[in-house]
PDB file of C-alpha atoms in Angstrom:
ATOM      1  CA  GLU A   1     -17.134 -76.601 -35.293  1.00  0.00           C
ATOM      2  CA  VAL A   2     -14.315 -74.597 -33.729  1.00  0.00           C
ATOM      3  CA  GLN A   3     -12.715 -76.377 -30.785  1.00  0.00           C
ATOM      4  CA  LEU A   4      -9.838 -75.502 -28.488  1.00  0.00           C
ATOM      5  CA  VAL A   5      -8.750 -78.170 -26.028  1.00  0.00           C
ATOM      6  CA  GLU A   6      -6.101 -77.421 -23.412  1.00  0.00           C
ATOM      7  CA  SER A   7      -4.027 -80.029 -21.633  1.00  0.00           C
ATOM      8  CA  GLY A   8      -0.913 -80.286 -19.512  1.00  0.00           C
ATOM      9  CA  GLY A   9      -2.063 -78.683 -16.283  1.00  0.00           C
ATOM     10  CA  GLY A  10      -1.399 -80.167 -12.876  1.00  0.00           C
ATOM     11  CA  LEU A  11       0.351 -79.770  -9.547  1.00  0.00           C
ATOM     12  CA  VAL A  12       3.926 -78.523  -9.605  1.00  0.00           C
ATOM     13  CA  GLN A  13       6.307 -77.296  -6.918  1.00  0.00           C
ATOM     14  CA  PRO A  14       7.537 -73.700  -6.816  1.00  0.00           C
ATOM     15  CA  GLY A  15      10.476 -73.334  -9.166  1.00  0.00           C
ATOM     16  CA  GLY A  16       9.259 -76.174 -11.340  1.00  0.00           C
ATOM     17  CA  SER A  17       8.229 -76.294 -14.973  1.00  0.00           C
ATOM     18  CA  LEU A  18       5.146 -77.245 -16.936  1.00  0.00           C
ATOM     19  CA  ARG A  19       4.200 -77.214 -20.607  1.00  0.00           C
ATOM     20  CA  LEU A  20       0.627 -76.487 -21.602  1.00  0.00           C
ATOM     21  CA  SER A  21      -0.807 -77.476 -24.966  1.00  0.00           C
ATOM     22  CA  CYS A  22      -3.881 -76.319 -26.845  1.00  0.00           C
ATOM     23  CA  ALA A  23      -5.188 -78.463 -29.691  1.00  0.00           C
ATOM     24  CA  ALA A  24      -7.183 -76.494 -32.249  1.00  0.00           C
ATOM     25  CA  SER A  25      -9.689 -77.842 -34.765  1.00  0.00           C
ATOM     26  CA  GLY A  26     -12.513 -76.667 -36.975  1.00  0.00           C
ATOM     27  CA  PHE A  27     -10.711 -73.635 -38.417  1.00  0.00           C
ATOM     28  CA  THR A  28      -7.542 -72.637 -40.263  1.00  0.00           C
ATOM     29  CA  PHE A  29      -5.257 -72.377 -37.239  1.00  0.00           C
ATOM     30  CA  SER A  30      -2.430 -70.702 -39.148  1.00  0.00           C
ATOM     31  CA  SER A  31      -4.645 -67.697 -39.965  1.00  0.00           C
ATOM     32  CA  TYR A  32      -5.175 -66.463 -36.415  1.00  0.00           C
ATOM     33  CA  TRP A  33      -3.349 -64.780 -33.579  1.00  0.00           C
ATOM     34  CA  MET A  34      -3.632 -66.960 -30.484  1.00  0.00           C
ATOM     35  CA  SER A  35      -3.445 -66.091 -26.790  1.00  0.00           C
ATOM     36  CA  TRP A  36      -3.163 -67.625 -23.351  1.00  0.00           C
ATOM     37  CA  VAL A  37      -5.349 -66.079 -20.648  1.00  0.00           C
ATOM     38  CA  ARG A  38      -5.353 -67.155 -17.001  1.00  0.00           C
ATOM     39  CA  GLN A  39      -7.681 -66.800 -14.050  1.00  0.00           C
ATOM     40  CA  ALA A  40      -6.513 -67.297 -10.488  1.00  0.00           C
ATOM     41  CA  PRO A  41      -9.058 -68.872  -8.110  1.00  0.00           C
ATOM     42  CA  GLY A  42     -11.792 -66.347  -7.357  1.00  0.00           C
ATOM     43  CA  LYS A  43     -10.047 -63.626  -9.372  1.00  0.00           C
ATOM     44  CA  GLY A  44     -10.488 -61.896 -12.708  1.00  0.00           C
ATOM     45  CA  LEU A  45      -9.059 -62.594 -16.146  1.00  0.00           C
ATOM     46  CA  GLU A  46      -5.389 -61.910 -16.829  1.00  0.00           C
ATOM     47  CA  TRP A  47      -3.924 -62.063 -20.317  1.00  0.00           C
ATOM     48  CA  VAL A  48      -0.611 -63.938 -20.342  1.00  0.00           C
ATOM     49  CA  ALA A  49       0.806 -63.987 -23.865  1.00  0.00           C
ATOM     50  CA  ASN A  50      -0.038 -64.013 -27.548  1.00  0.00           C
ATOM     51  CA  ILE A  51       1.589 -65.079 -30.803  1.00  0.00           C
ATOM     52  CA  LYS A  52       1.166 -64.007 -34.387  1.00  0.00           C
ATOM     53  CA  GLN A  53      -0.007 -66.350 -37.121  1.00  0.00           C
ATOM     54  CA  ASP A  54       3.498 -67.290 -38.265  1.00  0.00           C
ATOM     55  CA  GLY A  55       5.110 -67.070 -34.820  1.00  0.00           C
ATOM     56  CA  SER A  56       7.171 -64.024 -35.790  1.00  0.00           C
ATOM     57  CA  GLU A  57       5.730 -61.797 -33.044  1.00  0.00           C
ATOM     58  CA  LYS A  58       5.148 -62.715 -29.413  1.00  0.00           C
ATOM     59  CA  TYR A  59       4.066 -60.545 -26.490  1.00  0.00           C
ATOM     60  CA  TYR A  60       3.910 -61.255 -22.764  1.00  0.00           C
ATOM     61  CA  VAL A  61       2.501 -59.759 -19.591  1.00  0.00           C
ATOM     62  CA  GLU A  62       5.339 -58.290 -17.535  1.00  0.00           C
ATOM     63  CA  SER A  63       5.010 -60.794 -14.690  1.00  0.00           C
ATOM     64  CA  VAL A  64       5.896 -63.798 -16.879  1.00  0.00           C
ATOM     65  CA  LYS A  65       8.583 -62.295 -19.116  1.00  0.00           C
ATOM     66  CA  GLY A  66      11.732 -64.420 -19.027  1.00  0.00           C
ATOM     67  CA  ARG A  67       9.877 -67.349 -17.432  1.00  0.00           C
ATOM     68  CA  PHE A  68       7.139 -68.292 -19.928  1.00  0.00           C
ATOM     69  CA  THR A  69       7.458 -68.945 -23.656  1.00  0.00           C
ATOM     70  CA  ILE A  70       4.566 -69.109 -26.075  1.00  0.00           C
ATOM     71  CA  SER A  71       4.946 -71.072 -29.292  1.00  0.00           C
ATOM     72  CA  ARG A  72       2.879 -72.730 -31.979  1.00  0.00           C
ATOM     73  CA  ASP A  73       3.099 -75.533 -34.513  1.00  0.00           C
ATOM     74  CA  ASN A  74       0.817 -74.735 -37.425  1.00  0.00           C
ATOM     75  CA  ALA A  75       1.403 -78.153 -38.976  1.00  0.00           C
ATOM     76  CA  LYS A  76      -0.027 -79.737 -35.817  1.00  0.00           C
ATOM     77  CA  ASN A  77      -2.680 -77.049 -35.199  1.00  0.00           C
ATOM     78  CA  SER A  78      -1.295 -76.613 -31.727  1.00  0.00           C
ATOM     79  CA  LEU A  79      -0.458 -73.789 -29.340  1.00  0.00           C
ATOM     80  CA  TYR A  80       1.936 -74.184 -26.424  1.00  0.00           C
ATOM     81  CA  LEU A  81       2.968 -72.399 -23.249  1.00  0.00           C
ATOM     82  CA  GLN A  82       6.246 -73.425 -21.656  1.00  0.00           C
ATOM     83  CA  MET A  83       6.229 -72.280 -18.039  1.00  0.00           C
ATOM     84  CA  ASN A  84       9.477 -72.268 -16.065  1.00  0.00           C
ATOM     85  CA  SER A  85      10.430 -70.995 -12.604  1.00  0.00           C
ATOM     86  CA  LEU A  86       6.812 -71.292 -11.528  1.00  0.00           C
ATOM     87  CA  ARG A  87       5.624 -69.300  -8.520  1.00  0.00           C
ATOM     88  CA  ASP A  88       2.660 -69.631  -6.180  1.00  0.00           C
ATOM     89  CA  GLU A  89       1.031 -66.675  -7.910  1.00  0.00           C
ATOM     90  CA  ASP A  90       0.997 -68.550 -11.230  1.00  0.00           C
ATOM     91  CA  THR A  91      -1.712 -70.836  -9.830  1.00  0.00           C
ATOM     92  CA  ALA A  92      -4.700 -70.398 -12.132  1.00  0.00           C
ATOM     93  CA  VAL A  93      -6.905 -71.894 -14.780  1.00  0.00           C
ATOM     94  CA  TYR A  94      -5.163 -71.303 -18.106  1.00  0.00           C
ATOM     95  CA  TYR A  95      -7.302 -70.774 -21.201  1.00  0.00           C
ATOM     96  CA  CYS A  96      -6.200 -70.648 -24.807  1.00  0.00           C
ATOM     97  CA  ALA A  97      -8.181 -68.260 -26.949  1.00  0.00           C
ATOM     98  CA  ARG A  98      -8.446 -67.400 -30.631  1.00  0.00           C
ATOM     99  CA  ASP A  99      -8.244 -63.755 -31.657  1.00  0.00           C
ATOM    100  CA  LYS A 100     -10.416 -62.961 -34.681  1.00  0.00           C
ATOM    101  CA  GLY A 101      -8.461 -59.851 -35.578  1.00  0.00           C
ATOM    102  CA  ARG A 102      -5.152 -58.025 -35.334  1.00  0.00           C
ATOM    103  CA  ALA A 103      -3.947 -58.210 -31.758  1.00  0.00           C
ATOM    104  CA  ASP A 104      -2.122 -54.867 -31.659  1.00  0.00           C
ATOM    105  CA  ILE A 105      -5.226 -52.728 -32.192  1.00  0.00           C
ATOM    106  CA  GLY A 106      -7.581 -54.537 -29.843  1.00  0.00           C
ATOM    107  CA  ILE A 107      -8.519 -58.005 -28.678  1.00  0.00           C
ATOM    108  CA  ARG A 108     -11.388 -60.109 -29.976  1.00  0.00           C
ATOM    109  CA  PHE A 109     -11.239 -63.517 -28.298  1.00  0.00           C
ATOM    110  CA  ASP A 110     -14.074 -65.253 -30.089  1.00  0.00           C
ATOM    111  CA  TYR A 111     -13.346 -68.845 -29.065  1.00  0.00           C
ATOM    112  CA  TRP A 112     -11.992 -70.149 -25.771  1.00  0.00           C
ATOM    113  CA  GLY A 113     -10.975 -73.572 -24.544  1.00  0.00           C
ATOM    114  CA  GLN A 114     -12.384 -75.103 -21.372  1.00  0.00           C
ATOM    115  CA  GLY A 115      -9.202 -74.315 -19.444  1.00  0.00           C
ATOM    116  CA  THR A 116      -6.588 -76.369 -17.636  1.00  0.00           C
ATOM    117  CA  LEU A 117      -5.748 -75.890 -13.968  1.00  0.00           C
ATOM    118  CA  VAL A 118      -2.173 -75.226 -12.919  1.00  0.00           C
ATOM    119  CA  THR A 119      -1.468 -75.419  -9.195  1.00  0.00           C
ATOM    120  CA  VAL A 120       1.901 -74.294  -7.895  1.00  0.00           C
ATOM    121  CA  SER A 121       2.381 -75.491  -4.349  1.00  0.00           C
ATOM    122  CA  SER A 122       4.853 -77.309  -2.153  1.00  0.00           C
TER     123      SER A 122
ATOM    124  CA  GLN B  16      -4.818 -52.916  -9.836  1.00  0.00           C
ATOM    125  CA  SER B  17      -6.185 -53.287 -13.368  1.00  0.00           C
ATOM    126  CA  VAL B  18      -5.306 -50.846 -16.133  1.00  0.00           C
ATOM    127  CA  LEU B  19      -9.013 -50.760 -17.001  1.00  0.00           C
ATOM    128  CA  THR B  20     -11.458 -49.808 -14.245  1.00  0.00           C
ATOM    129  CA  GLN B  21     -14.866 -51.451 -13.885  1.00  0.00           C
ATOM    130  CA  PRO B  22     -17.369 -51.247 -11.029  1.00  0.00           C
ATOM    131  CA  PRO B  23     -17.122 -54.400  -8.884  1.00  0.00           C
ATOM    132  CA  SER B  24     -20.845 -55.031  -9.018  1.00  0.00           C
ATOM    133  CA  VAL B  25     -24.113 -53.820 -10.514  1.00  0.00           C
ATOM    134  CA  SER B  26     -27.667 -54.966 -10.028  1.00  0.00           C
ATOM    135  CA  ALA B  27     -31.089 -54.429 -11.531  1.00  0.00           C
ATOM    136  CA  ALA B  28     -34.499 -56.062 -11.693  1.00  0.00           C
ATOM    137  CA  PRO B  29     -35.613 -58.505 -14.396  1.00  0.00           C
ATOM    138  CA  GLY B  30     -36.720 -56.678 -17.535  1.00  0.00           C
ATOM    139  CA  GLN B  31     -34.736 -53.557 -16.694  1.00  0.00           C
ATOM    140  CA  LYS B  32     -31.586 -52.215 -18.350  1.00  0.00           C
ATOM    141  CA  VAL B  33     -28.142 -52.006 -16.813  1.00  0.00           C
ATOM    142  CA  THR B  34     -24.903 -50.439 -17.979  1.00  0.00           C
ATOM    143  CA  ILE B  35     -21.359 -51.434 -17.042  1.00  0.00           C
ATOM    144  CA  SER B  36     -18.567 -48.920 -17.492  1.00  0.00           C
ATOM    145  CA  CYS B  37     -14.933 -49.506 -18.368  1.00  0.00           C
ATOM    146  CA  SER B  38     -12.555 -46.600 -17.879  1.00  0.00           C
ATOM    147  CA  GLY B  39      -9.087 -46.440 -19.368  1.00  0.00           C
ATOM    148  CA  SER B  40      -6.707 -44.009 -21.030  1.00  0.00           C
ATOM    149  CA  SER B  41      -5.454 -42.816 -24.393  1.00  0.00           C
ATOM    150  CA  SER B  42      -2.958 -45.679 -24.605  1.00  0.00           C
ATOM    151  CA  ASN B  43      -5.644 -48.347 -24.383  1.00  0.00           C
ATOM    152  CA  ILE B  44      -9.364 -47.611 -24.872  1.00  0.00           C
ATOM    153  CA  GLY B  45      -8.679 -44.215 -26.406  1.00  0.00           C
ATOM    154  CA  ASN B  46      -6.894 -45.679 -29.419  1.00  0.00           C
ATOM    155  CA  ASN B  47      -7.699 -49.377 -29.570  1.00  0.00           C
ATOM    156  CA  TYR B  48     -10.799 -51.500 -29.966  1.00  0.00           C
ATOM    157  CA  VAL B  49     -12.669 -52.708 -26.896  1.00  0.00           C
ATOM    158  CA  SER B  50     -14.306 -56.098 -26.423  1.00  0.00           C
ATOM    159  CA  TRP B  51     -16.639 -57.403 -23.715  1.00  0.00           C
ATOM    160  CA  TYR B  52     -16.912 -60.905 -22.270  1.00  0.00           C
ATOM    161  CA  GLN B  53     -19.507 -62.722 -20.208  1.00  0.00           C
ATOM    162  CA  GLN B  54     -18.390 -65.428 -17.810  1.00  0.00           C
ATOM    163  CA  LEU B  55     -21.077 -67.593 -16.280  1.00  0.00           C
ATOM    164  CA  PRO B  56     -20.087 -69.450 -13.090  1.00  0.00           C
ATOM    165  CA  GLY B  57     -17.725 -72.331 -13.778  1.00  0.00           C
ATOM    166  CA  THR B  58     -17.451 -71.697 -17.517  1.00  0.00           C
ATOM    167  CA  ALA B  59     -15.032 -70.113 -19.959  1.00  0.00           C
ATOM    168  CA  PRO B  60     -15.581 -66.491 -20.967  1.00  0.00           C
ATOM    169  CA  LYS B  61     -17.762 -65.742 -23.988  1.00  0.00           C
ATOM    170  CA  LEU B  62     -17.340 -62.865 -26.435  1.00  0.00           C
ATOM    171  CA  LEU B  63     -20.312 -60.489 -26.311  1.00  0.00           C
ATOM    172  CA  ILE B  64     -19.055 -57.352 -28.067  1.00  0.00           C
ATOM    173  CA  TYR B  65     -15.965 -56.646 -30.183  1.00  0.00           C
ATOM    174  CA  ASP B  66     -14.565 -53.590 -31.953  1.00  0.00           C
ATOM    175  CA  ASN B  67     -16.415 -51.391 -29.426  1.00  0.00           C
ATOM    176  CA  ASP B  68     -19.941 -52.036 -30.652  1.00  0.00           C
ATOM    177  CA  LYS B  69     -20.159 -55.135 -32.853  1.00  0.00           C
ATOM    178  CA  ARG B  70     -21.992 -58.293 -31.811  1.00  0.00           C
ATOM    179  CA  PRO B  71     -20.833 -61.759 -32.902  1.00  0.00           C
ATOM    180  CA  SER B  72     -23.455 -63.892 -34.563  1.00  0.00           C
ATOM    181  CA  GLY B  73     -25.732 -65.481 -32.017  1.00  0.00           C
ATOM    182  CA  ILE B  74     -25.466 -62.685 -29.455  1.00  0.00           C
ATOM    183  CA  PRO B  75     -28.901 -61.101 -28.963  1.00  0.00           C
ATOM    184  CA  ASP B  76     -29.370 -57.382 -29.569  1.00  0.00           C
ATOM    185  CA  ARG B  77     -30.176 -56.960 -25.864  1.00  0.00           C
ATOM    186  CA  PHE B  78     -26.402 -56.594 -25.545  1.00  0.00           C
ATOM    187  CA  SER B  79     -24.848 -53.386 -26.852  1.00  0.00           C
ATOM    188  CA  GLY B  80     -21.498 -51.643 -26.654  1.00  0.00           C
ATOM    189  CA  SER B  81     -20.195 -48.142 -27.104  1.00  0.00           C
ATOM    190  CA  ARG B  82     -16.991 -46.172 -26.702  1.00  0.00           C
ATOM    191  CA  SER B  83     -16.499 -42.495 -26.000  1.00  0.00           C
ATOM    192  CA  GLY B  84     -13.012 -41.088 -25.548  1.00  0.00           C
ATOM    193  CA  THR B  85     -11.181 -43.237 -23.020  1.00  0.00           C
ATOM    194  CA  SER B  86     -14.244 -45.063 -21.687  1.00  0.00           C
ATOM    195  CA  ALA B  87     -16.438 -47.884 -22.935  1.00  0.00           C
ATOM    196  CA  THR B  88     -19.861 -49.077 -21.866  1.00  0.00           C
ATOM    197  CA  LEU B  89     -21.696 -52.371 -22.057  1.00  0.00           C
ATOM    198  CA  GLY B  90     -25.484 -52.180 -22.021  1.00  0.00           C
ATOM    199  CA  ILE B  91     -27.799 -55.074 -21.270  1.00  0.00           C
ATOM    200  CA  SER B  92     -31.525 -54.530 -21.713  1.00  0.00           C
ATOM    201  CA  GLY B  93     -34.455 -56.795 -20.918  1.00  0.00           C
ATOM    202  CA  LEU B  94     -32.498 -58.364 -18.069  1.00  0.00           C
ATOM    203  CA  GLN B  95     -32.999 -62.060 -17.409  1.00  0.00           C
ATOM    204  CA  THR B  96     -31.906 -64.171 -14.457  1.00  0.00           C
ATOM    205  CA  GLY B  97     -29.676 -66.048 -16.893  1.00  0.00           C
ATOM    206  CA  ASP B  98     -27.654 -62.856 -17.397  1.00  0.00           C
ATOM    207  CA  GLU B  99     -26.235 -63.155 -13.894  1.00  0.00           C
ATOM    208  CA  ALA B 100     -22.527 -63.466 -14.540  1.00  0.00           C
ATOM    209  CA  ASP B 101     -19.199 -61.663 -14.411  1.00  0.00           C
ATOM    210  CA  TYR B 102     -18.521 -59.214 -17.235  1.00  0.00           C
ATOM    211  CA  TYR B 103     -15.083 -58.107 -18.407  1.00  0.00           C
ATOM    212  CA  CYS B 104     -13.874 -55.440 -20.790  1.00  0.00           C
ATOM    213  CA  GLY B 105     -10.598 -55.867 -22.634  1.00  0.00           C
ATOM    214  CA  THR B 106      -8.352 -54.088 -25.088  1.00  0.00           C
ATOM    215  CA  TRP B 107      -4.739 -53.633 -26.181  1.00  0.00           C
ATOM    216  CA  GLU B 108      -2.453 -51.452 -24.059  1.00  0.00           C
ATOM    217  CA  SER B 109      -0.100 -49.827 -26.526  1.00  0.00           C
ATOM    218  CA  SER B 110       2.392 -48.547 -23.913  1.00  0.00           C
ATOM    219  CA  LEU B 111       2.948 -52.097 -22.628  1.00  0.00           C
ATOM    220  CA  SER B 112       2.448 -54.029 -25.883  1.00  0.00           C
ATOM    221  CA  ALA B 113       0.075 -56.219 -23.921  1.00  0.00           C
ATOM    222  CA  ALA B 114      -3.590 -57.082 -23.761  1.00  0.00           C
ATOM    223  CA  VAL B 115      -5.406 -55.943 -20.642  1.00  0.00           C
ATOM    224  CA  PHE B 116      -8.716 -56.743 -18.975  1.00  0.00           C
ATOM    225  CA  GLY B 117     -10.788 -54.811 -16.512  1.00  0.00           C
ATOM    226  CA  GLY B 118     -11.187 -56.218 -13.032  1.00  0.00           C
ATOM    227  CA  GLY B 119     -14.630 -57.570 -13.849  1.00  0.00           C
ATOM    228  CA  THR B 120     -18.163 -56.646 -12.830  1.00  0.00           C
ATOM    229  CA  GLU B 121     -20.566 -59.041 -11.136  1.00  0.00           C
ATOM    230  CA  LEU B 122     -24.119 -58.605 -12.378  1.00  0.00           C
ATOM    231  CA  THR B 123     -26.972 -59.528 -10.072  1.00  0.00           C
ATOM    232  CA  VAL B 124     -30.516 -59.674 -11.431  1.00  0.00           C
ATOM    233  CA  LEU B 125     -32.689 -59.110  -8.390  1.00  0.00           C
TER     234      LEU B 125
END
């Protein structure tokens, strides 16, 4: 059974940092593009970043470029999101998602984690 | 303002059919595959349609997808109260090298 389990969310002050993790199981993690998607309270979905199978390609939404870094450890079946210089507007539930295809011709997020809440507030 | 435009809400009676539109441009829907997601209240999104019109295993054929030019459409027939949810379209935006979602459509089954 495919499982994605996020962790690392919490309350952080503006300007602070947080590292999210996503533990994957039930599939060959190293064979898939992976993404982070967030959802602010009461708002829609916003894609944040993705990473190729071997980590050689990474893409980000404009609003997090230079502040967030996506990475993966295929030996540990884990996906990460390092978030620095956090802002109020980064407050959201963060989901990790598996992409069943090639990310640069379309998205196909076939499995999602349960999400982890990040709250940026003083 | 989302790159992909969806109606904020749609509604229909149980048993009826509803369609949800997703409008984009040549740099996203026009040249890349579209997927659709259902998000029930308090849960993670679920993939309903991928590659414009394909259904993952386990998704009933009441759900259908299509793409024409720079627009895509999700169809839901035989509406049930359990279909009440938010629906999102998504694709790759080639000009930004980024994935994008529509703003979401809230479905009410009256």
